[in-house]
Coordinates of C-alpha atoms in Angstrom, one line a residue:
Chain E
M25 CA 11.8 -104.1 19.5
L26 CA 11.5 -103.2 15.8
S27 CA 9.1 -106.1 15.3
R28 CA 6.5 -104.4 17.5
V29 CA 6.5 -101.4 15.2
P30 CA 3.8 -101.7 12.5
P31 CA 5.1 -101.8 8.9
A32 CA 3.7 -98.4 8.0
A33 CA 5.6 -96.8 11.0
R34 CA 8.7 -98.7 9.9
G35 CA 8.5 -97.0 6.5
G36 CA 8.1 -93.7 8.3
W37 CA 11.3 -94.3 10.4
L38 CA 13.1 -95.2 7.2
V39 CA 12.1 -91.9 5.7
A40 CA 12.9 -89.9 8.8
G41 CA 16.3 -91.6 9.2
V42 CA 17.4 -91.1 5.6
A43 CA 16.1 -87.5 5.7
T44 CA 18.1 -86.8 8.9
L45 CA 21.3 -88.2 7.4
L46 CA 20.8 -86.1 4.2
L47 CA 20.1 -83.0 6.3
I48 CA 23.3 -83.6 8.3
L49 CA 25.3 -83.9 5.0
A50 CA 23.4 -80.9 3.6
G51 CA 24.5 -78.8 6.7
F52 CA 28.1 -79.2 5.6
T53 CA 27.7 -78.7 1.9
L54 CA 24.8 -76.3 1.2
G55 CA 25.2 -72.5 0.8
N56 CA 24.0 -69.9 3.3
Y57 CA 20.6 -69.2 1.7
E58 CA 19.6 -72.8 1.3
R59 CA 20.6 -73.5 4.9
Y60 CA 18.6 -70.5 6.0
L61 CA 15.5 -71.9 4.2
I62 CA 16.0 -75.3 5.8
V63 CA 16.2 -73.8 9.2
I64 CA 12.9 -71.9 8.6
W65 CA 11.4 -75.1 7.4
L66 CA 12.6 -76.9 10.6
I67 CA 11.2 -74.1 12.8
Y68 CA 7.8 -74.5 11.2
S69 CA 8.1 -78.3 11.5
I70 CA 8.9 -78.1 15.2
S71 CA 6.0 -75.8 15.9
G72 CA 3.7 -78.0 13.8
L73 CA 4.9 -81.2 15.5
G74 CA 3.8 -79.7 18.8
L75 CA 0.4 -78.6 17.3
N76 CA -0.2 -82.0 15.7
L77 CA -0.6 -83.6 19.1
P78 CA -3.6 -81.6 20.3
I79 CA -5.2 -81.3 16.8
G80 CA -4.4 -84.7 15.4
F81 CA -4.9 -86.8 18.5
G82 CA -7.1 -84.9 20.9
Q83 CA -9.3 -83.0 18.5
I84 CA -8.2 -79.9 20.4
Y85 CA -8.4 -77.1 17.8
S86 CA -5.8 -74.7 18.9
L87 CA -5.5 -71.6 16.7
G88 CA -3.1 -69.9 19.0
Q89 CA 0.2 -71.6 18.1
G90 CA 1.6 -68.2 16.8
G91 CA 1.1 -66.8 20.3
F92 CA 3.4 -69.4 21.8
M93 CA 6.0 -68.8 19.2
L94 CA 5.7 -65.2 20.2
V95 CA 6.3 -66.1 23.8
G96 CA 9.5 -68.0 22.9
A97 CA 10.8 -65.4 20.6
Y98 CA 10.2 -62.4 22.8
T99 CA 11.5 -64.2 25.9
T100 CA 14.7 -65.0 24.1
A101 CA 15.1 -61.5 22.8
I102 CA 14.5 -59.9 26.3
V103 CA 16.7 -62.3 28.2
T104 CA 19.6 -62.2 25.9
S105 CA 19.5 -58.6 24.8
T106 CA 17.9 -56.6 27.5
W107 CA 19.2 -58.6 30.5
H108 CA 22.4 -59.7 28.6
L109 CA 22.2 -63.3 29.9
P110 CA 23.4 -66.3 28.0
Y111 CA 21.2 -68.1 25.5
A112 CA 20.8 -71.2 27.7
V113 CA 19.1 -69.1 30.3
A114 CA 16.8 -67.6 27.6
L115 CA 16.0 -71.1 26.3
I116 CA 15.0 -72.3 29.8
A117 CA 13.0 -69.1 30.5
S118 CA 11.1 -69.6 27.2
L119 CA 10.2 -73.1 28.1
V120 CA 9.1 -72.2 31.6
L121 CA 7.1 -69.3 30.4
A122 CA 5.5 -71.5 27.7
V123 CA 4.4 -73.9 30.3
V124 CA 3.0 -71.2 32.6
V125 CA 1.1 -69.4 29.8
G126 CA 0.0 -72.8 28.4
I127 CA -1.6 -73.6 31.8
L128 CA -3.1 -70.1 32.2
V129 CA -4.8 -70.2 28.8
G130 CA -5.3 -74.0 28.8
L131 CA -7.1 -74.4 32.1
P132 CA -10.1 -72.3 31.2
A133 CA -9.9 -73.1 27.4
M134 CA -9.9 -76.9 27.8
R135 CA -13.4 -76.7 29.2
L136 CA -14.5 -75.7 25.7
R137 CA -14.7 -77.8 22.6
L138 CA -14.0 -77.6 18.9
F139 CA -14.7 -74.1 17.4
S140 CA -15.3 -72.3 20.7
L141 CA -11.8 -73.5 21.6
A142 CA -10.4 -72.5 18.2
I143 CA -11.7 -68.9 18.6
V144 CA -10.6 -68.5 22.2
T145 CA -7.1 -69.7 21.3
F146 CA -7.1 -67.4 18.2
A147 CA -8.1 -64.5 20.5
F148 CA -5.2 -65.4 22.8
G149 CA -2.7 -65.0 20.0
F150 CA -4.4 -61.8 18.8
M151 CA -4.2 -60.4 22.3
L152 CA -0.5 -61.2 22.8
F153 CA 0.2 -59.5 19.5
H154 CA -1.5 -56.3 20.8
V155 CA 0.2 -56.6 24.2
V156 CA 3.8 -56.8 22.8
K157 CA 2.9 -53.9 20.5
S158 CA 1.8 -51.6 23.2
F159 CA 4.5 -52.1 25.9
Q160 CA 7.8 -50.3 26.0
F161 CA 10.0 -53.3 27.3
T162 CA 8.8 -55.4 24.3
G163 CA 9.9 -52.7 21.9
G164 CA 6.4 -51.5 20.9
P165 CA 5.5 -51.7 17.2
Q166 CA 9.1 -51.7 16.1
G167 CA 10.1 -54.8 18.0
L168 CA 13.5 -55.6 19.5
F169 CA 16.9 -55.8 17.8
M170 CA 18.9 -58.5 19.5
D171 CA 22.6 -58.5 20.5
P172 CA 24.6 -60.7 18.2
L173 CA 24.6 -64.2 19.8
W174 CA 27.3 -66.8 19.4
L175 CA 24.7 -69.3 18.2
T176 CA 23.5 -67.1 15.3
D177 CA 26.9 -66.8 13.5
A178 CA 29.0 -69.7 14.8
F179 CA 30.7 -71.9 12.2
S180 CA 29.3 -69.5 9.5
G181 CA 25.7 -70.2 10.5
R182 CA 26.0 -74.0 10.8
A183 CA 25.6 -73.9 14.6
I184 CA 22.0 -72.7 14.4
Y185 CA 21.3 -75.2 11.6
F186 CA 22.4 -78.2 13.6
F187 CA 20.7 -76.9 16.7
A188 CA 17.4 -76.6 14.8
L189 CA 17.9 -80.1 13.4
L190 CA 18.6 -81.5 16.8
V191 CA 15.5 -79.9 18.3
A192 CA 13.4 -81.2 15.3
V193 CA 14.7 -84.8 15.8
L194 CA 14.1 -84.6 19.5
G195 CA 10.6 -83.3 18.9
L196 CA 9.9 -86.1 16.5
L197 CA 11.1 -88.7 19.0
A198 CA 9.1 -87.1 21.8
S199 CA 6.0 -87.1 19.6
Y200 CA 6.5 -90.7 18.7
S201 CA 6.9 -91.9 22.3
I202 CA 3.9 -89.9 23.4
A203 CA 1.8 -91.1 20.5
H204 CA 2.6 -94.7 21.3
S205 CA 2.3 -94.5 25.0
K206 CA -0.7 -95.0 27.3
S207 CA -1.1 -91.2 27.4
G208 CA -1.2 -91.0 23.6
R209 CA -3.9 -93.7 23.4
A210 CA -5.8 -91.9 26.2
L211 CA -5.6 -88.7 24.2
L212 CA -7.0 -90.5 21.1
V213 CA -10.0 -91.7 23.1
V214 CA -10.6 -88.2 24.5
G215 CA -10.5 -86.9 21.0
Q216 CA -13.0 -89.4 19.7
N217 CA -15.5 -89.4 22.5
E218 CA -15.1 -87.5 25.7
T219 CA -18.0 -89.1 27.4
A220 CA -16.7 -92.6 26.6
A221 CA -13.2 -91.5 27.8
R222 CA -14.7 -90.3 31.0
S223 CA -16.5 -93.5 31.6
L224 CA -13.2 -95.4 31.1
G225 CA -11.8 -93.3 34.0
I226 CA -9.6 -91.1 31.8
N227 CA -8.9 -87.7 33.3
I228 CA -10.0 -85.6 30.3
T229 CA -8.8 -82.2 31.5
Y230 CA -5.4 -83.6 32.4
Y231 CA -4.7 -85.2 29.0
K232 CA -6.1 -82.3 27.0
L233 CA -4.0 -79.8 29.1
A234 CA -0.9 -81.9 28.7
A235 CA -1.3 -82.0 24.9
F236 CA -1.9 -78.3 24.8
I237 CA 1.2 -77.6 26.9
F238 CA 3.3 -80.0 24.7
A239 CA 2.2 -77.8 21.8
S240 CA 3.0 -74.6 23.6
V241 CA 6.5 -75.8 24.6
L242 CA 7.4 -76.9 21.0
G243 CA 5.9 -73.6 19.8
A244 CA 8.1 -71.6 22.2
L245 CA 11.2 -73.6 21.2
A246 CA 10.4 -72.8 17.5
G247 CA 9.9 -69.2 18.3
S248 CA 13.2 -69.0 20.3
I249 CA 15.1 -70.5 17.4
H250 CA 13.4 -68.1 15.0
A251 CA 14.5 -65.1 17.1
V252 CA 18.1 -66.4 17.2
L253 CA 18.1 -67.0 13.4
T254 CA 16.8 -63.5 12.5
S255 CA 18.3 -61.6 15.5
Y256 CA 15.2 -59.5 15.5
V257 CA 11.7 -59.9 16.9
A258 CA 8.7 -57.8 15.7
P259 CA 5.0 -58.1 16.5
E260 CA 4.0 -58.5 12.8
T261 CA 6.1 -61.7 12.6
Y262 CA 4.0 -63.3 15.2
A263 CA 0.6 -61.9 14.3
A264 CA -2.6 -63.9 14.3
E265 CA -1.8 -64.9 10.7
L266 CA 1.0 -67.1 12.0
S267 CA -1.4 -69.1 14.0
V268 CA -3.6 -69.6 11.0
T269 CA -0.5 -70.7 9.0
M270 CA 0.6 -73.2 11.6
F271 CA -2.9 -74.7 11.8
A272 CA -2.9 -74.9 8.0
A273 CA 0.5 -76.5 8.0
V274 CA -0.7 -79.3 10.2
M275 CA -3.9 -79.8 8.1
I276 CA -2.1 -79.6 4.8
G277 CA 0.6 -82.0 5.8
G278 CA -1.8 -84.5 7.2
K279 CA -3.0 -84.3 10.8
G280 CA -2.4 -87.1 13.3
K281 CA 0.6 -88.4 11.5
L282 CA 4.1 -87.6 12.8
L283 CA 5.6 -86.9 9.3
G284 CA 2.6 -84.7 8.4
P285 CA 3.9 -81.5 10.0
F286 CA 7.2 -81.8 8.1
L287 CA 5.3 -82.0 4.8
G288 CA 3.0 -79.2 5.8
A289 CA 5.9 -77.0 6.8
A290 CA 7.6 -77.8 3.5
F291 CA 4.5 -76.6 1.7
I292 CA 4.1 -73.3 3.5
V293 CA 7.9 -72.5 3.2
G294 CA 8.5 -74.1 -0.2
I295 CA 5.5 -73.0 -2.3
P296 CA 6.2 -69.2 -1.8
E297 CA 9.9 -69.9 -2.5
V298 CA 9.2 -71.8 -5.8
T299 CA 6.6 -69.3 -7.0
Q300 CA 8.7 -66.2 -6.2
A301 CA 9.1 -65.5 -9.9
A302 CA 5.3 -64.9 -10.2
R303 CA 5.8 -62.0 -7.8
G304 CA 2.3 -60.6 -6.8
L305 CA 0.6 -63.8 -8.0
A306 CA 2.7 -66.0 -5.7
E307 CA 0.3 -65.5 -2.8
V308 CA -2.7 -66.3 -5.0
I309 CA -1.0 -69.5 -6.2
Y310 CA -0.2 -70.5 -2.7
A311 CA -3.8 -69.9 -1.6
I312 CA -5.2 -71.9 -4.6
L313 CA -2.8 -74.9 -3.9
F314 CA -3.8 -74.7 -0.2
I315 CA -7.5 -75.0 -1.0
L316 CA -6.8 -77.7 -3.6
V317 CA -4.9 -79.9 -1.2
V318 CA -7.4 -79.7 1.7
T319 CA -10.4 -80.1 -0.6
V320 CA -9.1 -83.0 -2.8
S321 CA -7.4 -84.8 0.1
P322 CA -8.8 -84.5 3.6
G323 CA -5.7 -86.5 4.7
G324 CA -3.4 -83.7 3.4
I325 CA -0.2 -84.3 1.4
L326 CA 0.6 -87.4 3.4
G327 CA -2.8 -88.8 2.5
I328 CA -2.1 -88.2 -1.2
L329 CA 1.4 -89.9 -0.9
E330 CA 0.0 -92.8 1.1
G331 CA -2.7 -93.2 -1.6
L332 CA -0.1 -93.3 -4.3
I333 CA 2.1 -95.7 -2.5
G334 CA -0.9 -98.0 -1.8
R335 CA -1.8 -98.0 -5.5
L336 CA 1.8 -98.8 -6.5
R337 CA 1.9 -101.7 -3.9
R338 CA -1.4 -103.1 -5.1
G339 CA -0.2 -102.7 -8.7
S340 CA 3.0 -104.7 -7.9
I341 CA 1.1 -107.4 -6.0
K342 CA -1.3 -107.8 -8.9
A343 CA 1.7 -108.0 -11.3
A344 CA 3.3 -110.6 -9.0
T345 CA 0.2 -112.8 -8.7
A346 CA -0.4 -112.5 -12.4
G347 CA 3.2 -113.7 -13.0
E348 CA 2.6 -116.7 -10.7
R349 CA -0.5 -117.7 -12.5
A350 CA 1.1 -117.5 -15.8
P351 CA 2.0 -121.0 -17.0
Chain G
M10 CA -18.5 -38.7 33.8
D11 CA -20.6 -36.2 31.9
T12 CA -23.6 -37.4 30.0
S13 CA -22.4 -36.6 26.4
L14 CA -19.4 -38.8 26.9
L15 CA -21.6 -41.5 28.3
S16 CA -24.1 -41.3 25.4
A17 CA -21.3 -41.3 22.9
A18 CA -19.9 -44.5 24.5
I19 CA -23.4 -46.0 24.3
V20 CA -24.0 -45.1 20.7
G21 CA -20.5 -46.2 19.7
G22 CA -21.0 -49.5 21.5
V23 CA -24.4 -50.2 20.1
L24 CA -23.1 -49.3 16.6
N25 CA -20.1 -51.6 16.7
G26 CA -22.1 -54.2 18.6
S27 CA -24.8 -54.4 16.0
L28 CA -22.2 -54.9 13.2
Y29 CA -20.6 -57.7 15.2
A30 CA -24.1 -59.2 15.8
L31 CA -25.0 -59.0 12.1
L32 CA -21.8 -60.6 10.9
G33 CA -22.1 -63.1 13.7
L34 CA -25.6 -64.0 12.5
A35 CA -24.2 -65.1 9.2
I36 CA -21.5 -67.2 11.0
V37 CA -24.1 -68.9 13.3
L38 CA -26.4 -69.5 10.4
I39 CA -23.7 -71.4 8.5
F40 CA -22.4 -73.1 11.6
R41 CA -25.9 -74.4 12.7
T42 CA -26.9 -75.8 9.3
T43 CA -23.5 -77.2 8.1
T44 CA -21.2 -77.3 11.2
V45 CA -18.7 -75.3 9.3
A46 CA -17.1 -72.3 11.1
N47 CA -16.8 -69.9 8.2
F48 CA -13.5 -68.1 8.8
A49 CA -13.8 -66.4 5.4
Q50 CA -17.0 -64.5 6.3
G51 CA -15.1 -61.3 7.0
E52 CA -13.0 -61.5 3.8
M53 CA -16.1 -62.2 1.8
A54 CA -17.6 -59.0 3.2
M55 CA -14.4 -57.0 2.3
F56 CA -14.6 -58.4 -1.2
S57 CA -18.2 -57.3 -1.6
V58 CA -17.1 -53.7 -0.9
F59 CA -14.6 -54.0 -3.7
I60 CA -17.3 -55.3 -6.0
L61 CA -19.2 -52.1 -5.2
I62 CA -16.4 -49.6 -5.9
M63 CA -14.8 -51.5 -8.8
F64 CA -17.8 -52.7 -10.8
A65 CA -21.2 -51.8 -9.4
D66 CA -20.0 -48.2 -9.2
S67 CA -20.1 -47.7 -12.9
L68 CA -23.7 -48.9 -13.3
P69 CA -26.2 -46.1 -14.2
L70 CA -28.1 -46.6 -10.9
P71 CA -28.5 -44.5 -7.8
L72 CA -26.3 -45.5 -4.9
W73 CA -28.9 -47.7 -3.2
G74 CA -29.4 -49.5 -6.5
Q75 CA -25.6 -50.2 -6.7
W76 CA -25.8 -51.4 -3.2
F77 CA -28.6 -53.8 -4.1
V78 CA -26.6 -55.1 -7.1
T79 CA -23.6 -55.6 -4.9
V80 CA -25.5 -57.5 -2.2
L81 CA -27.1 -59.7 -4.9
V82 CA -23.7 -60.5 -6.5
S83 CA -22.2 -61.2 -3.1
A84 CA -25.1 -63.6 -2.3
V85 CA -24.5 -65.5 -5.6
A86 CA -20.8 -65.5 -4.8
G87 CA -21.6 -67.0 -1.4
A88 CA -23.6 -69.8 -3.1
L89 CA -20.7 -70.4 -5.5
V90 CA -18.4 -70.8 -2.5
Y91 CA -20.5 -73.6 -1.3
I92 CA -20.7 -75.3 -4.7
V93 CA -17.0 -75.0 -5.5
L94 CA -15.4 -75.3 -2.1
L95 CA -17.7 -77.4 0.2
R96 CA -19.6 -79.7 -2.1
P97 CA -16.5 -81.8 -3.2
N98 CA -15.7 -84.6 -0.7
P99 CA -18.7 -83.8 1.5
Q100 CA -18.0 -86.9 3.7
A101 CA -14.9 -85.1 5.0
E102 CA -15.1 -84.3 8.7
H103 CA -16.2 -80.8 9.7
L104 CA -12.6 -79.7 10.7
N105 CA -11.5 -80.3 7.1
L106 CA -14.5 -78.3 5.8
T107 CA -13.6 -75.4 8.1
V108 CA -10.0 -75.5 7.1
R109 CA -11.2 -75.0 3.5
T110 CA -12.7 -71.7 4.6
L111 CA -9.3 -70.8 6.1
G112 CA -8.0 -71.4 2.6
L113 CA -10.7 -69.2 1.1
Y114 CA -9.8 -66.5 3.6
T115 CA -6.2 -66.7 2.3
L116 CA -7.3 -66.7 -1.3
I117 CA -9.7 -63.7 -1.1
Y118 CA -7.1 -61.7 0.7
A119 CA -4.3 -62.6 -1.8
V120 CA -6.6 -61.8 -4.8
S121 CA -7.7 -58.4 -3.3
V122 CA -4.1 -57.4 -2.5
Y123 CA -3.0 -58.4 -6.0
F124 CA -5.6 -56.4 -7.8
W125 CA -6.4 -53.5 -5.5
G126 CA -3.8 -53.5 -2.8
A127 CA -1.5 -51.0 -4.5
N128 CA -4.0 -48.1 -4.4
E129 CA -5.5 -48.5 -1.0
P130 CA -7.1 -47.0 1.0
Y131 CA -10.2 -46.1 -1.0
T132 CA -13.1 -43.9 0.1
V133 CA -16.5 -45.4 -0.1
P134 CA -19.6 -43.2 -0.3
S135 CA -22.1 -43.5 2.5
L136 CA -25.7 -44.3 1.7
F137 CA -27.0 -42.0 4.4
G138 CA -25.1 -38.8 3.5
D139 CA -23.3 -36.5 5.9
G140 CA -24.7 -34.4 8.7
T141 CA -25.9 -35.0 12.2
I142 CA -29.0 -34.6 14.2
A143 CA -29.2 -33.6 17.8
I144 CA -31.1 -35.7 20.2
G145 CA -31.3 -34.1 23.6
G146 CA -28.1 -32.1 23.2
F147 CA -26.2 -35.1 21.9
H148 CA -25.2 -35.3 18.2
I149 CA -25.5 -38.5 16.2
S150 CA -24.5 -38.7 12.6
Y151 CA -26.9 -39.8 9.8
D152 CA -24.4 -42.6 9.1
Q153 CA -24.4 -44.0 12.6
L154 CA -28.2 -43.7 12.8
G155 CA -28.6 -45.4 9.3
T156 CA -26.2 -48.2 10.2
I157 CA -28.0 -49.0 13.5
L158 CA -31.4 -48.8 11.7
V159 CA -30.2 -51.2 8.8
T160 CA -28.8 -53.7 11.3
V161 CA -31.9 -53.7 13.5
V162 CA -34.3 -54.1 10.5
L163 CA -32.1 -56.8 8.9
G164 CA -31.7 -58.7 12.1
A165 CA -35.4 -58.6 12.8
L166 CA -36.3 -59.6 9.3
F167 CA -33.9 -62.5 9.6
L168 CA -35.3 -63.8 12.9
L169 CA -38.9 -63.5 11.5
F170 CA -37.8 -65.3 8.3
F171 CA -36.3 -68.1 10.3
Q172 CA -39.3 -68.5 12.6
L173 CA -42.2 -67.9 10.3
T174 CA -41.5 -69.0 6.7
Q175 CA -41.4 -72.4 5.1
L176 CA -37.8 -72.0 4.0
G177 CA -36.8 -70.9 7.5
L178 CA -38.5 -74.0 8.9
A179 CA -36.6 -76.2 6.5
M180 CA -33.4 -74.5 7.6
R181 CA -34.2 -75.1 11.2
A182 CA -34.9 -78.8 10.4
V183 CA -31.5 -79.1 8.6
A184 CA -29.8 -77.4 11.5
I185 CA -31.2 -79.9 14.0
N186 CA -30.6 -83.0 12.0
P187 CA -29.6 -83.0 8.3
E188 CA -30.2 -86.7 7.8
V189 CA -33.7 -86.8 9.3
A190 CA -34.6 -83.5 7.5
G191 CA -33.6 -85.2 4.2
L192 CA -35.7 -88.2 5.0
L193 CA -38.7 -86.0 5.7
G194 CA -38.4 -84.5 2.2
V195 CA -36.2 -81.4 2.7
N196 CA -33.8 -80.9 -0.1
V197 CA -30.7 -80.5 2.1
A198 CA -28.3 -79.5 -0.7
K199 CA -30.7 -76.8 -1.8
I200 CA -31.2 -75.5 1.7
T201 CA -27.5 -75.4 2.3
L202 CA -27.1 -73.5 -0.9
M203 CA -29.7 -71.0 0.3
V204 CA -27.9 -70.7 3.6
W205 CA -24.6 -69.7 1.9
F206 CA -26.6 -67.3 -0.4
I207 CA -28.1 -65.5 2.6
A208 CA -24.7 -65.5 4.5
G209 CA -23.1 -63.9 1.4
A210 CA -25.8 -61.2 1.4
I211 CA -25.5 -60.4 5.1
G212 CA -21.7 -60.2 4.9
A213 CA -22.0 -57.8 2.0
V214 CA -24.4 -55.5 4.0
V215 CA -22.0 -55.5 6.9
G216 CA -19.0 -54.6 4.6
L217 CA -21.0 -51.8 3.0
L218 CA -21.9 -50.4 6.4
V219 CA -18.4 -50.5 7.7
A220 CA -16.5 -49.2 4.7
P221 CA -17.7 -45.6 4.5
V222 CA -16.7 -45.0 8.1
S223 CA -13.2 -46.6 8.0
F224 CA -11.9 -46.2 4.4
L225 CA -11.7 -49.4 2.4
D226 CA -8.5 -51.4 2.4
T227 CA -7.8 -55.2 2.2
L228 CA -7.7 -55.4 6.0
L229 CA -11.1 -53.9 6.4
M230 CA -12.9 -56.7 8.1
R231 CA -10.0 -58.2 10.2
P232 CA -11.1 -56.5 13.5
Y233 CA -14.7 -57.4 12.9
I234 CA -14.4 -61.1 12.1
L235 CA -12.8 -62.0 15.4
K236 CA -15.4 -59.9 17.3
A237 CA -18.2 -61.6 15.3
F238 CA -16.9 -65.0 16.3
T239 CA -16.6 -63.8 19.9
A240 CA -20.2 -62.6 19.8
A241 CA -21.3 -66.0 18.4
I242 CA -19.5 -67.9 21.1
L243 CA -20.8 -65.6 23.8
G244 CA -24.3 -66.4 22.5
G245 CA -23.6 -70.1 22.5
L246 CA -22.8 -70.7 18.8
Y247 CA -26.3 -72.0 18.1
S248 CA -28.6 -69.2 19.0
F249 CA -29.6 -66.2 16.9
P250 CA -30.9 -64.1 19.7
G251 CA -27.8 -65.2 21.6
V252 CA -25.4 -63.9 18.9
I253 CA -27.3 -60.6 18.7
A254 CA -27.1 -60.1 22.5
G255 CA -23.5 -61.3 22.5
G256 CA -22.6 -58.7 19.8
L257 CA -24.2 -55.9 21.8
V258 CA -22.7 -56.9 25.1
L259 CA -19.3 -57.0 23.4
G260 CA -19.7 -53.7 21.6
L261 CA -20.8 -51.9 24.8
A262 CA -18.1 -53.5 26.9
E263 CA -15.4 -52.5 24.4
S264 CA -16.7 -49.0 24.2
F265 CA -16.7 -48.5 28.0
A266 CA -13.3 -50.2 28.3
S267 CA -11.8 -47.7 25.9
I268 CA -13.1 -44.7 27.9
W269 CA -12.6 -46.0 31.4
I270 CA -9.4 -48.0 31.1
S271 CA -7.4 -47.3 27.9
I272 CA -7.9 -47.3 24.2
H273 CA -4.9 -49.6 23.8
L274 CA -6.3 -52.2 26.1
R275 CA -9.5 -52.6 24.1
E276 CA -8.4 -55.8 22.4
P277 CA -7.0 -57.5 25.4
F278 CA -10.2 -56.5 27.2
T279 CA -12.3 -58.2 24.6
F280 CA -10.3 -61.4 25.2
A281 CA -10.7 -61.1 29.0
I282 CA -14.5 -60.8 28.6
L283 CA -14.6 -63.8 26.4
L284 CA -12.5 -65.9 28.8
I285 CA -14.4 -64.9 31.9
A286 CA -17.7 -65.4 30.3
L287 CA -16.7 -68.9 29.1
L288 CA -15.1 -69.7 32.4
L289 CA -18.5 -69.1 34.1
R290 CA -20.6 -70.5 31.4
P291 CA -18.8 -72.9 29.0
G292 CA -21.9 -73.2 26.8
G293 CA -22.0 -69.4 26.2
L294 CA -24.2 -66.8 27.9
F295 CA -27.4 -68.0 26.3
G296 CA -26.4 -71.5 25.1
R297 CA -26.9 -74.7 26.8
V298 CA -24.3 -77.5 26.9
H299 CA -25.2 -79.9 24.2
K300 CA -25.5 -83.4 25.5
V301 CA -23.9 -86.2 23.4
R302 CA -24.9 -89.8 23.3
V303 CA -22.2 -92.3 23.6

C-alpha cells in the first residue's frame, strides 16, 4: 500500500504522523494558555482544510468560509443553550444545516466562475453577519452566551483539545482520500479546464457543489468547536473579515497541498501571538509578512519549505556524487 | 406613498448608485487589463481621505486645490502599488495576484488604525458647502447635487477617454490580449502602470465624495467596496457601461428596499438581488458569457 504513495506524500505523512504524536503528548503536558492557542490553530486548520479542496483543487474561489463557521457556531449555541439539548445534537444539527446552506448557496453560485463566485460567496458571509445581528433569537449585536458545556471544561480543558485534534486528523484523512480518489482527480480537471472536463463526461456542477459542501461542513465543524471553546458567539467574531482570513490562510500556507492549511493557520494564529509585544504595530507586521509571503512565493509557506528541502537534497546529491568521483 | 418620499428615495438611490458605479469603474478597469480583482480599492480610497485631512489640509491652497493634490498623490500611490506589489513574480497566476491585493487591504487598514484610529471619527469639509435648493417642492442638498454631478462628469470623461484617445485604445488592446498588444508595439507595463494610476485617482475621488457625508473613520469604505464589486458583477465584470448601470440599479433597489421593506434588511436584500440576477444571467446583466477554447 505504502509503495503506491509517491515519495513526497510519504514525507508529508511522516510530518503529519510525528506532529500528531507530539500534539497528543503536548495535550498532557502543556499549560492552559498554550493548549488554548493550539485549539484555535486546529480550528483554523480544520476550516482551512475544507476550503483547500474547492480553492486548491477545483479553482472554486470561495470567500464565504466565515459564513459557514458562523452557521456551525450559532447552531451550536442555539441548540445547546436556548433549547438545552446535548452537544451531540448540536453537532449533528450544525452539520445538517451546513449541508443545507451549502446547497442553497452553492447551487446558484456554482454556475459562476472565479471572481464572480468570490464576490457572491463573500456577500453570502456578509449577509449572514447582518442576519444574526438583526434577529432576537440569535442574540442581536451582543451575541449569545452559552450554558457551560461538559466538553468545554472536562479534564481541565483537555477534552476540547483532544476533540479538536481528532476532528483535524479525521479532516486530514478525509481530504487525503478525496484528493486521491476518482472524485479528487475529476475536481482537478474541472479546476483546470471546465470545457475539457465536460467533454470527458464529468458532471461539473456535481463535483463543484460536492467540494463546496465539503468546505461548508468542515467550516461548520470548526465554528462549532470554536463556540464550545469560547462559550460565547458574537456576530463580530464571524464577520466578513473571517472569510478573508480563511482564504488568506489557504493561500499563505500553500493551496492544493494537504499540509498547507495547517501552515497557513499557524501563520495567522502564530504571527499576532509572536508580535504581541509590538502592540499596535502587530497588525502592521502581520500584514507586511502576509504580503511578503504571497508575493515572494506564490506556492505559500509550503512552497518556500519545499524549495529549501529541494535545494538541500540537490546539495547532498552533489556532495555524494562529488565524493564518488574523488579518487 | 407621497411624492417627496419617492423623490427622496430616487435621489438617495442615484447618489449611492453613482458612487458604487464610480468605484466599480476602477475595479473593472484593473480587472479588464490585468485580470486582478483589486480588493484593496476601497481601502485605497479611505487612505486618500486621510491624505487630505492629515497632509494636504495644511497646504496654503483652497479646498479644491487640496482635493486636486490629494487625487494626484493617490494616483501616484496607485502606480506605486503596481510597481511594488504586482510587478514582482508577474508569472504567478491571477489568483495569487488578487490575494496580494487582499494583503494590501489588510496592510492599509492596519496602518490607518495604527496612526489615526485612536482619534476617529474625523469631520471632512465638503467641497460644495451646506445648503439646499428646492426643485419642485423637494429639497436636495448642494452636497448631494455636487456628488452626483462629479460622478456623472467623471464617468462620462472616463468612457470618452477609453473610447476616443490613443491611450484608451492601447488600454483596450491590453484588455483584450496583453500578449498580442505587446507584439503590436504597445508598452504593456506602461499601460498597466497608467491603469493603476487612474484607478488610484478614481478611488480618491470616491473617498473624498463619501467622507463629508459620513464622517471619516478607518471603516469608511467597507460598505462601498462590496457594493462596487456587486455592481461590477451585475454589469458583467468586463463592461464599463455595464458597471455604471449595475451601480445605479443596485443603489435604487437598495433605496426602495429600505423604505418598502425594512432598513435592517438592506444588506440581505442586496445579496438577494445579486443572486437572483446571476441565477437568471450568469454572465451579468450586460455581460456575455466568455467562450473559452479548449
